[in-house]
Amino acid sequence: MNFTSITHEPNMLSNQPTSCPPGLEYLTQLDKIKVEQLVSLTEAFIGFERNNKYVLRNANDEQFLYAFEETDTCMRICCTNQRGFTVHVVDNMKQEVMLITRDFKCCAGCCWFAGCCLGCAFEVRVEAPPGNFIGSIKQKGSFWKASYDILDESGDTILKIEGPCCIWDGPCCPCDNEFKLLTADGMNQIGNLTKEYAGFVKEMVTVSDKFTISFPQDLSVKAKGTLIGALLLIVIFC
């Protein structure tokens, strides 16, 4: 398996909380994560979608995690953004620290019907490390805005994500798309997930997206890890 080159490891905390999943200790220091989808020239020029790859950086643009999708070719081509997927997340030592999965559901994706039955809602599982379930993301029914619940390992809602009523994308849409990060009751915004506009030329010739996740620094590491899974769901689906 090929990985992007890594120059150095950001400083880690000396005293780690006992409840923190192994390999995610660095998240305790962060209140912002930058996620960049790596450019695929094959996909950009001939339209053949390949497995996605992402670099996760801190606010100083230091890489601390790398994520790569594992999906078979038939699933990617035939099911496009509704496909089931597995995303492996590795640290700078190339050790797998997270596993993010979504099962394929033939009728899932439309926010109008996501609240009708489980078969119509996207669900993503997050494990850290692989085999240790820490949380999930579930699409909620909505008539005009994308909506997701962030659940802990017990299935309780701990956060909510509310998207814009319309997601503008492409070179002719010079604006960022913001998904609000809300408390469990949906009353207060505590952060956001933002797709950044890359500029006309880059939006025209590449399929590379840049996202930023902002959240309180004292948010639990498990919740931060689950938010990474939520971001990848939004990136692939949208």
Short mmCIF file of C-alpha atoms in Angstrom, two decimals:
data_model
loop_
_atom_site.label_atom_id
_atom_site.label_comp_id
_atom_site.label_asym_id
_atom_site.label_seq_id
_atom_site.Cartn_x
_atom_site.Cartn_y
_atom_site.Cartn_z
CA MET A 1 0.00 0.00 0.00
CA ASN A 2 1.42 3.40 -1.00
CA PHE A 3 1.24 6.34 1.34
CA THR A 4 2.09 10.00 0.88
CA SER A 5 5.48 11.03 2.19
CA ILE A 6 5.53 12.34 5.76
CA THR A 7 8.26 14.67 6.93
CA HIS A 8 7.72 14.84 10.69
CA GLU A 9 5.38 14.01 13.52
CA PRO A 10 3.58 16.85 15.38
CA ASN A 11 4.27 17.05 19.11
CA MET A 12 2.19 14.67 21.22
CA LEU A 13 0.88 15.18 24.76
CA SER A 14 2.96 13.64 27.53
CA ASN A 15 -0.02 12.78 29.72
CA GLN A 16 -2.81 11.08 27.78
CA PRO A 17 -6.37 10.57 29.08
CA THR A 18 -7.14 6.93 29.82
CA SER A 19 -10.44 7.06 27.88
CA CYS A 20 -8.71 8.17 24.67
CA PRO A 21 -8.59 5.50 21.93
CA PRO A 22 -4.99 4.46 21.19
CA GLY A 23 -3.55 6.39 18.28
CA LEU A 24 -5.89 9.38 18.59
CA GLU A 25 -4.15 11.09 21.52
CA TYR A 26 -3.09 14.02 19.35
CA LEU A 27 -6.76 14.99 18.84
CA THR A 28 -6.88 16.18 22.47
CA GLN A 29 -4.82 19.22 21.42
CA LEU A 30 -6.97 20.23 18.46
CA ASP A 31 -9.97 22.46 17.90
CA LYS A 32 -9.65 22.43 14.11
CA ILE A 33 -8.84 19.79 11.49
CA LYS A 34 -8.12 20.50 7.85
CA VAL A 35 -8.97 17.73 5.41
CA GLU A 36 -7.74 17.77 1.82
CA GLN A 37 -8.81 15.29 -0.83
CA LEU A 38 -5.77 14.42 -2.91
CA VAL A 39 -5.97 15.24 -6.61
CA SER A 40 -6.65 12.35 -8.98
CA LEU A 41 -5.58 13.34 -12.50
CA THR A 42 -7.16 10.21 -13.97
CA GLU A 43 -10.52 11.12 -12.47
CA ALA A 44 -10.21 14.76 -13.47
CA PHE A 45 -9.41 14.15 -17.14
CA ILE A 46 -11.26 10.96 -18.07
CA GLY A 47 -14.00 10.85 -15.43
CA PHE A 48 -13.00 7.43 -14.06
CA GLU A 49 -13.58 7.60 -10.31
CA ARG A 50 -10.85 6.05 -8.20
CA ASN A 51 -10.62 5.32 -4.49
CA ASN A 52 -10.39 8.61 -2.61
CA LYS A 53 -7.39 9.61 -0.51
CA TYR A 54 -7.26 12.33 2.11
CA VAL A 55 -4.65 14.15 4.18
CA LEU A 56 -5.64 15.43 7.63
CA ARG A 57 -3.69 18.40 8.99
CA ASN A 58 -3.75 20.63 12.05
CA ALA A 59 -4.23 24.41 11.97
CA ASN A 60 -0.51 24.81 11.13
CA ASP A 61 -0.86 22.55 8.07
CA GLU A 62 1.10 19.72 9.70
CA GLN A 63 -0.08 16.30 8.55
CA PHE A 64 -1.00 13.92 11.36
CA LEU A 65 -3.33 11.40 9.69
CA TYR A 66 -3.83 9.93 6.22
CA ALA A 67 -7.04 8.27 5.04
CA PHE A 68 -7.64 6.06 2.01
CA GLU A 69 -10.82 4.49 0.67
CA GLU A 70 -11.12 0.80 -0.15
CA THR A 71 -14.05 0.17 -2.51
CA ASP A 72 -14.23 -2.20 -5.48
CA THR A 73 -14.35 -0.72 -8.97
CA CYS A 74 -17.84 -1.97 -9.80
CA MET A 75 -19.30 -0.38 -6.66
CA ARG A 76 -17.64 2.98 -7.37
CA ILE A 77 -18.75 3.14 -11.02
CA CYS A 78 -22.29 1.75 -10.67
CA CYS A 79 -23.28 3.29 -7.33
CA THR A 80 -21.15 6.47 -7.41
CA ASN A 81 -21.74 8.57 -4.26
CA GLN A 82 -24.32 6.12 -2.87
CA ARG A 83 -21.77 3.32 -2.66
CA GLY A 84 -20.81 1.45 0.46
CA PHE A 85 -17.23 2.17 1.47
CA THR A 86 -14.42 1.37 3.86
CA VAL A 87 -11.94 4.09 4.79
CA HIS A 88 -8.69 3.24 6.57
CA VAL A 89 -7.06 5.99 8.63
CA VAL A 90 -3.37 5.69 9.47
CA ASP A 91 -1.02 7.87 11.49
CA ASN A 92 2.40 9.20 10.51
CA MET A 93 3.96 5.86 11.48
CA LYS A 94 1.60 4.11 9.01
CA GLN A 95 -0.26 2.40 11.86
CA GLU A 96 -4.02 2.05 11.32
CA VAL A 97 -5.79 4.01 14.06
CA MET A 98 -9.35 4.28 12.69
CA LEU A 99 -11.72 2.33 10.45
CA ILE A 100 -14.74 4.09 8.93
CA THR A 101 -17.38 2.01 7.12
CA ARG A 102 -20.72 2.48 5.41
CA ASP A 103 -22.83 -0.40 4.11
CA PHE A 104 -24.47 -0.10 0.71
CA LYS A 105 -28.20 0.67 0.77
CA CYS A 106 -29.92 0.74 -2.61
CA CYS A 107 -32.55 3.34 -1.65
CA ALA A 108 -30.53 5.52 0.75
CA GLY A 109 -29.40 9.07 0.15
CA CYS A 110 -32.51 11.21 -0.31
CA CYS A 111 -33.05 13.34 2.80
CA TRP A 112 -36.83 13.28 2.18
CA PHE A 113 -37.07 9.56 2.91
CA ALA A 114 -34.21 9.12 5.39
CA GLY A 115 -36.62 9.37 8.32
CA CYS A 116 -39.09 6.82 6.96
CA CYS A 117 -37.09 3.63 7.60
CA LEU A 118 -33.57 2.46 8.39
CA GLY A 119 -33.10 1.25 4.82
CA CYS A 120 -33.43 4.81 3.48
CA ALA A 121 -30.84 6.47 5.74
CA PHE A 122 -27.07 6.48 5.40
CA GLU A 123 -25.27 5.15 8.46
CA VAL A 124 -21.53 5.23 9.10
CA ARG A 125 -19.65 3.30 11.78
CA VAL A 126 -16.39 4.52 13.28
CA GLU A 127 -13.93 2.22 15.03
CA ALA A 128 -10.76 3.39 16.79
CA PRO A 129 -8.66 1.35 16.69
CA PRO A 130 -10.25 -1.12 14.23
CA GLY A 131 -12.50 -3.47 16.20
CA ASN A 132 -13.27 -0.90 18.93
CA PHE A 133 -16.57 0.84 18.10
CA ILE A 134 -16.57 4.49 19.27
CA GLY A 135 -19.55 6.07 17.50
CA SER A 136 -21.68 6.39 14.39
CA ILE A 137 -23.34 8.89 12.10
CA LYS A 138 -26.96 8.54 11.01
CA GLN A 139 -28.74 10.52 8.32
CA LYS A 140 -32.01 12.07 9.47
CA GLY A 141 -35.15 12.84 7.49
CA SER A 142 -35.54 16.41 6.27
CA PHE A 143 -37.52 18.16 3.54
CA TRP A 144 -34.94 20.84 2.75
CA LYS A 145 -31.63 20.49 4.63
CA ALA A 146 -29.15 17.67 5.03
CA SER A 147 -29.26 16.53 8.65
CA TYR A 148 -27.17 14.01 10.59
CA ASP A 149 -27.05 12.73 14.17
CA ILE A 150 -23.69 11.96 15.80
CA LEU A 151 -24.13 8.98 18.12
CA ASP A 152 -21.81 7.62 20.80
CA GLU A 153 -20.96 3.95 21.27
CA SER A 154 -24.19 3.45 23.27
CA GLY A 155 -26.36 4.84 20.46
CA ASP A 156 -27.17 8.11 22.25
CA THR A 157 -27.19 11.35 20.24
CA ILE A 158 -24.35 13.62 21.36
CA LEU A 159 -24.20 16.11 18.47
CA LYS A 160 -26.11 17.11 15.37
CA ILE A 161 -25.01 18.37 11.96
CA GLU A 162 -27.25 20.59 9.86
CA GLY A 163 -26.31 21.32 6.26
CA PRO A 164 -27.24 24.24 4.01
CA CYS A 165 -30.56 24.11 2.19
CA CYS A 166 -28.68 23.90 -1.11
CA ILE A 167 -25.09 22.79 -1.65
CA TRP A 168 -23.43 24.96 -4.28
CA ASP A 169 -20.42 23.31 -5.88
CA GLY A 170 -18.20 23.84 -8.91
CA PRO A 171 -16.15 26.64 -10.51
CA CYS A 172 -19.11 29.00 -10.96
CA CYS A 173 -20.16 28.86 -7.29
CA PRO A 174 -17.58 31.06 -5.50
CA CYS A 175 -18.68 30.39 -1.93
CA ASP A 176 -18.00 28.05 0.96
CA ASN A 177 -20.57 25.48 2.03
CA GLU A 178 -21.06 25.36 5.80
CA PHE A 179 -22.55 22.48 7.79
CA LYS A 180 -23.38 23.60 11.33
CA LEU A 181 -22.21 21.51 14.28
CA LEU A 182 -24.91 21.67 16.94
CA THR A 183 -25.45 20.40 20.46
CA ALA A 184 -27.57 17.26 20.93
CA ASP A 185 -30.75 19.33 21.39
CA GLY A 186 -30.02 21.28 18.20
CA MET A 187 -30.27 24.62 20.00
CA ASN A 188 -26.66 25.86 20.02
CA GLN A 189 -23.94 25.89 17.37
CA ILE A 190 -20.54 24.84 18.72
CA GLY A 191 -18.60 24.43 15.48
CA ASN A 192 -18.88 23.72 11.79
CA LEU A 193 -17.79 21.58 8.89
CA THR A 194 -16.94 23.78 5.91
CA LYS A 195 -16.20 22.95 2.28
CA GLU A 196 -13.84 25.64 1.04
CA TYR A 197 -14.08 27.16 -2.42
CA ALA A 198 -10.75 26.43 -4.13
CA GLY A 199 -10.91 29.05 -6.86
CA PHE A 200 -12.26 28.97 -10.43
CA VAL A 201 -9.31 27.26 -12.12
CA LYS A 202 -8.79 24.57 -9.49
CA GLU A 203 -12.52 23.82 -9.25
CA MET A 204 -12.61 23.54 -13.05
CA VAL A 205 -9.71 21.14 -13.60
CA THR A 206 -9.62 19.00 -10.42
CA VAL A 207 -11.98 17.06 -8.19
CA SER A 208 -9.97 17.82 -5.06
CA ASP A 209 -11.98 19.26 -2.16
CA LYS A 210 -10.80 20.98 1.00
CA PHE A 211 -12.77 20.85 4.23
CA THR A 212 -12.27 22.26 7.70
CA ILE A 213 -13.82 20.91 10.91
CA SER A 214 -14.02 23.28 13.88
CA PHE A 215 -15.13 22.16 17.35
CA PRO A 216 -14.45 22.89 21.04
CA GLN A 217 -10.99 21.72 22.10
CA ASP A 218 -12.45 19.98 25.18
CA LEU A 219 -14.79 17.84 23.06
CA SER A 220 -14.15 14.15 23.73
CA VAL A 221 -11.65 12.41 21.47
CA LYS A 222 -14.25 9.80 20.53
CA ALA A 223 -16.60 12.56 19.38
CA LYS A 224 -13.81 14.20 17.38
CA GLY A 225 -13.00 10.87 15.74
CA THR A 226 -16.66 10.33 14.88
CA LEU A 227 -16.79 13.81 13.34
CA ILE A 228 -13.99 12.77 10.99
CA GLY A 229 -16.26 9.94 9.86
CA ALA A 230 -19.12 12.42 9.41
CA LEU A 231 -16.94 14.63 7.25
CA LEU A 232 -15.96 11.73 4.99
CA LEU A 233 -19.65 10.80 4.63
CA ILE A 234 -20.40 14.37 3.52
CA VAL A 235 -17.39 14.46 1.18
CA ILE A 236 -18.31 11.22 -0.61
CA PHE A 237 -22.06 11.78 -0.68
CA CYS A 238 -22.01 15.44 -1.68
#
